[in-house]
Amino acid sequence: MPARNILVINCGSSSLKFALVNESQDTFPLQGLAERLGSPEAVVQWQIGDTKETRQIPNGAHREALEAILPLAQEVAGGQLDGIGHRVVHGGEDFTASCLIDDAVLEGIRANAQLAPLHNPANLIGIEAAMALFPGLPQVVVFDTAFHQAMPDYAYRYAVPEFLYKEHAVRRYGFHGTSHRFVSKRAAEMLQLPVDDSCWLVAHLGNGCSTCAVVNGESRDTSMGLTPLEGLVMGTRSGDVDPALHIHLTRTLGWTIEQVDNMLTRESGLKGLSGLSNDMRTLHEALESGHAGATLAFEVFCYRLAKSLAGMACALPQVNGLVFTGGIGENSAAVRARTIEHLKVFNFAVDAEANARCTRGVAGQIQAEGSPRILVVPTNEERQIALDTLELLD
Ligand code: AMP
């Protein structure tokens, strides 16, 4: 049987990321991004090998973007496209694994839209456009939340009245599940351990950041909660604050819910603390010239990350390794080193040379002698979505 090809689609409200994944190739034969969908500046950009191309699709929406992408994907796949995998943010308690799309699944994604009002409707637009354009192709959905459905109730329940959980689905769900699942499996392969008999602390550090405790291939706890705002300091998100903060701001400054929401999601995190940028690269440069805000943002980021990892350790019977991934986790030796300094109590220590070597997609072990294992593992959510799709096709 020739190697199969899966088109992976990640739809936002005005953007669509895509990648063609071939099961026997390490790199994507085609990948790209459609942006500013629905506006006169709508555009699709893609890359095949080293060749980059752009096509304007004025006022084009998701369907027009997919109409431009399909012939490309078919051509690059040599006419053999085997399926489509869609990323969906929220599966609520209805979805504990990836699944083939049918009417009941579409209804389930719609039913969970109240938990992710910005994301699920956008994901649905992409799915419906793809189904209309490629009716003969099997299509699969992969949920960010599904991996965390294995968490025990004492990890996912908030200490608030029960009816909020029973009647209004208020609980911790967790996100980045596809990434946590992918990198913990890769870490087990790298150390030649069975996935179903290994325990990991994982730090996914990108624009959004979360930690996860993975036991025998299942999530036992994670730092994000009902929404992706809970937990770590992120690019522009605050992570944990006193839950009474918004009451305080309402009482003292007269802020509305929208103002509080905007401040916590878009004006906080590294950006809010540094007063400079949400981008860790910019903060590293500013740190070198002694920028006080950048220094504070870096220190708070690393300390809060270490504190979260120490908390996640409660969910593990043992630690086979600590895994760093995501744009910051895969590239910032400084963040890894500083975070590990706060985890001395677990005997974690980094080897400076190995730490410096693991950047720009280089995977490896970075622990010093005598320390539990510390791994840098590049994440690849597109490949995990393609793997899930292939498994369901089988
Ligand atoms: P992601 O969302 O996974 O693409 O990650 C985005 C984050 O990774 C941003 O905060 C970037 O600043 C950060 N990042 C990317 N490259 C580097 C680098 N070389 N050093 C530090 N941070 C980086």
Coordinates of C-alpha atoms and ligand atoms in Angstrom, one line a residue:
M1 CA 0.0 0.0 0.0
P2 CA 1.5 3.4 -0.9
A3 CA 2.1 5.9 2.0
R4 CA -1.2 7.7 2.7
N5 CA -1.8 11.4 2.8
I6 CA -3.9 13.3 5.3
L7 CA -4.9 17.0 5.0
V8 CA -4.9 18.6 8.5
I9 CA -7.0 21.7 9.0
N10 CA -7.0 24.0 12.0
C11 CA -9.7 26.7 11.5
G12 CA -9.9 29.9 13.4
S13 CA -12.6 32.6 13.1
S14 CA -10.7 34.4 10.3
S15 CA -7.8 32.1 9.6
L16 CA -7.2 28.5 8.5
K17 CA -3.9 26.7 9.0
F18 CA -3.3 23.6 6.9
A19 CA -0.7 20.9 6.4
L20 CA -0.5 17.8 4.2
V21 CA 1.0 15.0 6.2
N22 CA 2.4 11.9 4.4
E23 CA 2.7 9.0 6.7
S24 CA 6.2 8.1 5.5
Q25 CA 7.7 11.6 5.4
D26 CA 9.1 13.6 8.3
T27 CA 8.4 17.0 6.8
F28 CA 5.1 18.2 5.5
P29 CA 5.0 18.2 1.6
L30 CA 2.6 21.1 1.7
Q31 CA 1.7 23.6 4.5
G32 CA 0.2 27.0 4.7
L33 CA -2.1 29.6 6.2
A34 CA -5.2 31.4 5.0
E35 CA -5.6 34.7 6.8
R36 CA -8.0 37.7 7.1
L37 CA -10.8 35.5 5.8
G38 CA -14.0 37.3 5.0
S39 CA -12.2 40.6 4.4
P40 CA -11.1 42.3 1.1
E41 CA -7.5 41.3 2.1
A42 CA -8.2 37.6 2.4
V43 CA -5.1 35.6 1.3
V44 CA -3.8 32.0 1.2
Q45 CA 0.0 31.4 1.6
W46 CA 1.6 28.1 1.2
Q47 CA 4.9 26.3 1.0
I48 CA 5.8 23.3 -1.1
G49 CA 9.4 22.2 -0.4
D50 CA 11.3 25.5 -0.4
T51 CA 8.9 27.3 -2.7
K52 CA 6.5 29.8 -1.1
E53 CA 3.4 31.1 -2.9
T54 CA 0.6 33.5 -2.2
R55 CA -2.9 33.9 -3.7
Q56 CA -5.3 36.7 -2.9
I57 CA -8.9 35.6 -2.5
P58 CA -10.7 39.0 -2.0
N59 CA -13.6 38.6 0.4
G60 CA -13.0 34.8 0.4
A61 CA -14.1 32.9 3.5
H62 CA -13.2 29.4 4.7
R63 CA -14.9 27.7 1.8
E64 CA -13.0 29.8 -0.8
A65 CA -9.8 29.1 1.0
L66 CA -10.4 25.4 1.0
E67 CA -11.4 25.6 -2.7
A68 CA -7.9 27.0 -3.3
I69 CA -6.2 24.5 -1.1
L70 CA -7.9 21.3 -2.3
P71 CA -6.3 21.2 -5.8
L72 CA -2.9 21.9 -4.3
A73 CA -3.3 19.1 -1.8
Q74 CA -4.5 16.7 -4.4
E75 CA -1.6 17.6 -6.7
V76 CA 1.1 17.3 -4.0
A77 CA -0.5 14.1 -2.9
G78 CA -0.3 12.7 -6.4
G79 CA -4.1 12.5 -6.6
Q80 CA -4.2 10.3 -3.5
L81 CA -5.7 12.2 -0.5
D82 CA -7.0 9.7 2.0
G83 CA -8.7 11.8 4.6
I84 CA -9.0 15.1 6.5
G85 CA -8.2 15.7 10.1
H86 CA -9.7 18.7 11.9
R87 CA -8.6 20.3 15.1
V88 CA -11.5 21.2 17.4
V89 CA -10.8 23.0 20.6
H90 CA -13.6 21.9 23.0
G91 CA -15.2 18.5 23.2
G92 CA -16.6 19.0 26.7
E93 CA -17.3 15.7 28.5
D94 CA -18.8 14.2 25.3
F95 CA -15.6 13.4 23.6
T96 CA -12.8 11.4 25.2
A97 CA -11.0 10.5 21.9
S98 CA -10.8 11.5 18.3
C99 CA -13.7 10.3 16.1
L100 CA -15.0 10.1 12.5
I101 CA -17.4 12.9 11.8
D102 CA -21.1 12.1 11.5
D103 CA -24.2 14.0 12.3
A104 CA -24.1 13.2 16.0
V105 CA -20.5 14.4 16.3
L106 CA -21.3 17.7 14.6
E107 CA -24.2 18.1 17.0
G108 CA -21.8 17.4 19.9
I109 CA -19.4 20.1 18.7
R110 CA -22.3 22.5 18.4
A111 CA -23.5 21.6 21.9
N112 CA -20.1 22.4 23.4
A113 CA -19.8 25.7 21.6
Q114 CA -20.9 27.6 24.8
L115 CA -17.7 26.4 26.4
A116 CA -15.6 27.8 23.6
P117 CA -17.7 30.4 21.9
L118 CA -14.8 31.9 19.9
H119 CA -13.3 28.6 18.8
N120 CA -15.8 25.8 18.2
P121 CA -18.1 27.8 15.8
A122 CA -15.0 28.6 13.8
N123 CA -13.9 25.0 13.8
L124 CA -17.4 24.0 12.6
I125 CA -17.2 26.4 9.7
G126 CA -14.1 24.7 8.5
I127 CA -15.5 21.2 9.0
E128 CA -18.8 22.0 7.1
A129 CA -16.9 23.7 4.3
A130 CA -14.6 20.7 3.9
M131 CA -17.5 18.2 4.0
A132 CA -19.3 20.1 1.3
L133 CA -16.2 20.3 -0.9
F134 CA -14.9 16.7 -0.3
P135 CA -18.1 14.7 0.4
G136 CA -16.4 11.4 -0.5
L137 CA -13.4 11.8 1.9
P138 CA -13.5 10.4 5.5
Q139 CA -13.1 13.3 8.0
V140 CA -12.0 13.1 11.6
V141 CA -12.1 15.5 14.5
V142 CA -9.3 15.7 17.1
F143 CA -10.2 17.6 20.3
D144 CA -7.8 19.7 22.5
T145 CA -9.7 18.6 25.5
A146 CA -10.1 14.9 24.9
F147 CA -6.8 13.7 26.3
H148 CA -7.6 15.3 29.7
Q149 CA -10.9 13.5 30.1
A150 CA -9.0 10.8 31.9
M151 CA -8.4 13.2 34.9
P152 CA -9.9 12.1 38.2
D153 CA -12.7 14.1 39.6
Y154 CA -10.6 15.5 42.4
A155 CA -8.3 17.1 39.8
Y156 CA -11.1 18.4 37.5
R157 CA -13.7 19.7 40.0
Y158 CA -13.7 23.2 41.3
A159 CA -14.7 23.8 44.9
V160 CA -17.9 25.6 43.9
P161 CA -21.5 24.4 44.4
E162 CA -22.3 21.1 42.7
F163 CA -25.2 22.4 40.5
L164 CA -22.7 24.5 38.6
Y165 CA -21.0 21.3 37.5
K166 CA -24.1 19.2 37.1
E167 CA -26.3 21.8 35.3
H168 CA -23.8 24.1 33.8
A169 CA -20.7 22.0 33.0
V170 CA -18.4 24.2 35.2
R171 CA -15.3 22.1 35.8
R172 CA -11.7 21.9 34.6
Y173 CA -11.2 20.6 31.1
G174 CA -7.6 21.4 30.1
F175 CA -6.3 22.1 26.6
H176 CA -3.2 21.4 24.5
G177 CA -4.1 17.7 24.9
T178 CA -2.9 16.8 21.4
S179 CA 0.5 18.3 22.1
H180 CA 0.8 16.8 25.6
R181 CA -0.1 13.4 24.2
F182 CA 2.3 13.6 21.2
V183 CA 5.4 14.7 23.2
S184 CA 4.9 12.3 26.1
K185 CA 4.7 9.4 23.6
R186 CA 7.8 10.7 21.8
A187 CA 9.6 11.1 25.2
A188 CA 8.8 7.4 26.0
E189 CA 10.2 6.4 22.6
M190 CA 13.3 8.5 23.1
L191 CA 14.0 6.7 26.5
Q192 CA 12.8 3.3 25.1
L193 CA 10.1 3.1 27.8
P194 CA 6.7 1.7 27.2
V195 CA 4.1 4.5 26.9
D196 CA 1.7 2.6 29.1
D197 CA 4.2 2.2 31.9
S198 CA 5.8 5.6 32.1
C199 CA 5.2 9.0 33.9
W200 CA 5.9 12.5 32.6
L201 CA 5.8 16.1 33.6
V202 CA 5.1 18.1 30.5
A203 CA 5.5 21.9 29.9
H204 CA 3.9 23.1 26.7
L205 CA 5.2 26.7 26.4
G206 CA 4.0 28.6 23.3
N207 CA 1.9 31.7 23.2
G208 CA -0.5 29.7 25.3
C209 CA 1.2 27.7 28.1
S210 CA 0.2 24.6 30.1
T211 CA 1.7 21.9 32.2
C212 CA 0.4 18.3 32.3
A213 CA 1.0 15.2 34.4
V214 CA 0.9 12.1 32.2
V215 CA 0.7 8.6 33.7
N216 CA 0.8 5.5 31.5
G217 CA -0.3 7.5 28.4
E218 CA -3.2 9.3 30.2
S219 CA -3.5 12.9 31.5
R220 CA -3.9 12.9 35.3
D221 CA -3.9 16.7 35.8
T222 CA -3.2 19.8 33.8
S223 CA -2.9 23.5 34.5
M224 CA -5.6 24.9 32.2
G225 CA -9.2 24.7 33.4
L226 CA -12.6 25.6 32.3
T227 CA -10.9 28.0 29.8
P228 CA -7.4 28.3 28.6
L229 CA -6.9 31.3 30.9
E230 CA -6.1 29.2 34.1
G231 CA -2.6 28.3 35.2
L232 CA 0.7 29.5 33.9
V233 CA 1.8 33.0 32.8
M234 CA 1.4 33.1 29.0
G235 CA 2.1 35.6 26.2
T236 CA -0.8 37.9 26.9
R237 CA -2.9 35.8 29.3
S238 CA -2.5 36.3 33.1
G239 CA -2.9 32.6 34.1
D240 CA -3.9 32.2 37.8
V241 CA -4.9 35.3 39.7
D242 CA -7.0 35.7 42.8
P243 CA -10.5 34.8 41.7
A244 CA -11.7 37.9 43.6
L245 CA -9.6 40.2 41.3
H246 CA -12.5 40.9 39.0
I247 CA -14.8 41.7 41.9
H248 CA -12.1 44.0 43.3
L249 CA -11.8 45.8 39.9
T250 CA -15.5 46.1 39.5
R251 CA -15.9 47.6 43.0
T252 CA -12.9 49.9 43.0
L253 CA -12.6 50.9 39.3
G254 CA -16.2 50.2 38.1
W255 CA -14.8 47.8 35.4
T256 CA -17.2 45.8 33.3
I257 CA -16.9 42.0 32.7
E258 CA -15.6 42.8 29.1
Q259 CA -12.9 45.1 30.5
V260 CA -11.7 42.5 32.9
D261 CA -11.8 39.8 30.2
N262 CA -9.8 41.9 27.8
M263 CA -7.2 42.8 30.5
L264 CA -6.8 39.2 31.6
T265 CA -6.7 37.6 28.1
R266 CA -5.0 40.3 26.0
E267 CA -3.1 42.7 28.1
S268 CA -1.6 40.5 30.8
G269 CA 1.0 37.7 30.9
L270 CA 4.5 38.5 29.6
K271 CA 3.1 41.5 27.8
G272 CA 1.5 43.0 30.9
L273 CA 4.4 42.3 33.2
S274 CA 7.1 43.5 30.9
G275 CA 5.2 46.5 29.5
L276 CA 7.2 45.5 26.4
S277 CA 6.1 42.4 24.5
N278 CA 4.4 39.1 24.6
D279 CA 7.2 37.5 22.6
M280 CA 9.9 35.7 24.6
R281 CA 12.6 36.5 22.0
T282 CA 12.0 40.2 22.4
L283 CA 12.2 39.8 26.2
H284 CA 15.5 37.9 25.9
E285 CA 17.0 40.7 24.0
A286 CA 15.7 43.3 26.5
L287 CA 17.0 41.2 29.4
E288 CA 20.5 41.5 28.1
S289 CA 20.3 45.3 28.2
G290 CA 18.9 45.1 31.7
H291 CA 15.3 46.0 31.0
A292 CA 13.5 45.8 34.4
G293 CA 10.1 44.8 33.0
A294 CA 11.5 42.1 30.8
T295 CA 13.6 40.8 33.8
L296 CA 10.5 40.6 36.0
A297 CA 8.3 39.0 33.3
F298 CA 11.0 36.3 32.8
E299 CA 11.4 35.7 36.5
V300 CA 7.6 35.4 37.2
F301 CA 7.2 33.2 34.1
C302 CA 9.9 30.7 35.2
Y303 CA 8.9 30.7 38.9
R304 CA 5.2 30.1 38.2
L305 CA 6.1 27.4 35.7
A306 CA 8.3 25.6 38.3
K307 CA 5.6 25.9 40.9
S308 CA 3.0 24.4 38.6
L309 CA 5.3 21.5 37.7
A310 CA 6.0 20.8 41.4
G311 CA 2.2 20.7 41.9
M312 CA 1.7 18.4 38.9
A313 CA 4.2 16.0 40.6
C314 CA 1.5 15.2 43.1
A315 CA -0.4 13.3 40.3
L316 CA 2.6 11.0 39.5
P317 CA 3.7 7.8 41.3
Q318 CA 7.2 8.5 39.9
V319 CA 8.9 10.7 37.3
N320 CA 10.5 9.2 34.3
G321 CA 11.2 12.7 32.9
L322 CA 10.3 16.3 32.5
V323 CA 9.5 17.4 29.0
F324 CA 9.8 20.9 27.5
T325 CA 7.9 21.7 24.3
G326 CA 6.3 24.6 22.3
G327 CA 8.0 27.6 20.8
I328 CA 9.5 28.7 24.2
G329 CA 10.1 25.2 25.6
E330 CA 11.9 24.1 22.4
N331 CA 14.0 27.2 22.0
S332 CA 14.7 29.0 25.2
A333 CA 17.6 27.4 27.0
A334 CA 17.4 30.4 29.5
V335 CA 13.7 29.6 30.5
R336 CA 14.6 25.9 30.9
A337 CA 17.6 26.6 33.0
R338 CA 15.9 29.2 35.3
T339 CA 12.8 27.0 35.8
I340 CA 15.0 24.0 36.7
E341 CA 16.8 26.1 39.3
H342 CA 13.5 26.4 41.2
L343 CA 13.1 22.5 41.1
K344 CA 16.2 21.6 43.1
V345 CA 14.1 19.9 45.7
F346 CA 13.4 17.2 43.2
N347 CA 17.1 16.9 42.3
F348 CA 16.5 18.4 38.9
A349 CA 19.6 20.0 37.3
V350 CA 20.5 20.9 33.7
D351 CA 23.7 20.4 31.8
A352 CA 24.5 23.8 30.3
E353 CA 26.0 22.5 27.1
A354 CA 23.3 20.0 26.3
N355 CA 20.7 22.7 27.2
A356 CA 22.3 25.2 24.7
R357 CA 22.3 22.5 22.0
C358 CA 18.6 21.7 22.1
T359 CA 17.0 24.6 20.1
R360 CA 15.4 25.0 16.7
G361 CA 13.9 21.6 16.4
V362 CA 16.7 19.6 18.0
A363 CA 15.4 17.1 20.5
G364 CA 17.5 15.6 23.3
Q365 CA 18.2 15.1 27.0
I366 CA 19.5 18.1 28.9
Q367 CA 19.8 16.9 32.5
A368 CA 23.1 17.1 34.5
E369 CA 24.5 13.9 35.9
G370 CA 22.5 12.7 38.9
S371 CA 19.3 14.6 37.9
P372 CA 16.1 13.0 36.8
R373 CA 15.7 13.1 33.0
I374 CA 14.9 16.4 31.4
L375 CA 13.9 16.3 27.7
V376 CA 13.4 18.8 24.9
V377 CA 10.8 17.3 22.5
P378 CA 9.5 19.4 19.5
T379 CA 5.8 19.1 19.4
N380 CA 3.9 18.3 16.2
E381 CA 0.1 18.6 16.6
E382 CA -0.5 18.3 12.9
R383 CA 1.2 14.9 12.8
Q384 CA -0.7 13.7 15.8
I385 CA -4.0 14.7 14.2
A386 CA -2.9 12.9 11.0
L387 CA -2.0 9.8 13.1
D388 CA -5.4 9.8 14.8
T389 CA -7.1 10.2 11.4
L390 CA -5.1 7.3 9.9
E391 CA -5.9 5.1 12.9
L392 CA -9.6 5.8 12.5
L393 CA -9.4 5.0 8.7
D394 CA -7.9 1.7 9.6
Ligands
AMP1 P1 4.3 28.8 19.7 O1 2.9 29.3 20.1 O2 4.5 27.4 20.1 O3 4.6 29.1 18.2 O4 5.4 29.7 20.5 C1 5.5 31.0 20.4 C2 6.5 31.5 21.5 O5 7.7 30.9 21.3 C3 6.7 33.0 21.4 O6 6.7 33.6 22.8 C4 8.1 33.1 20.9 O7 8.8 34.2 21.4 C5 8.7 31.9 21.5 N1 10.0 31.5 20.8 C6 10.1 31.2 19.5 N2 11.5 31.1 19.2 C7 12.1 31.4 20.3 C8 13.5 31.5 20.7 N3 14.5 31.2 19.8 N4 13.8 31.9 21.9 C9 12.9 32.1 22.8 N5 11.6 32.1 22.6 C10 11.2 31.7 21.3

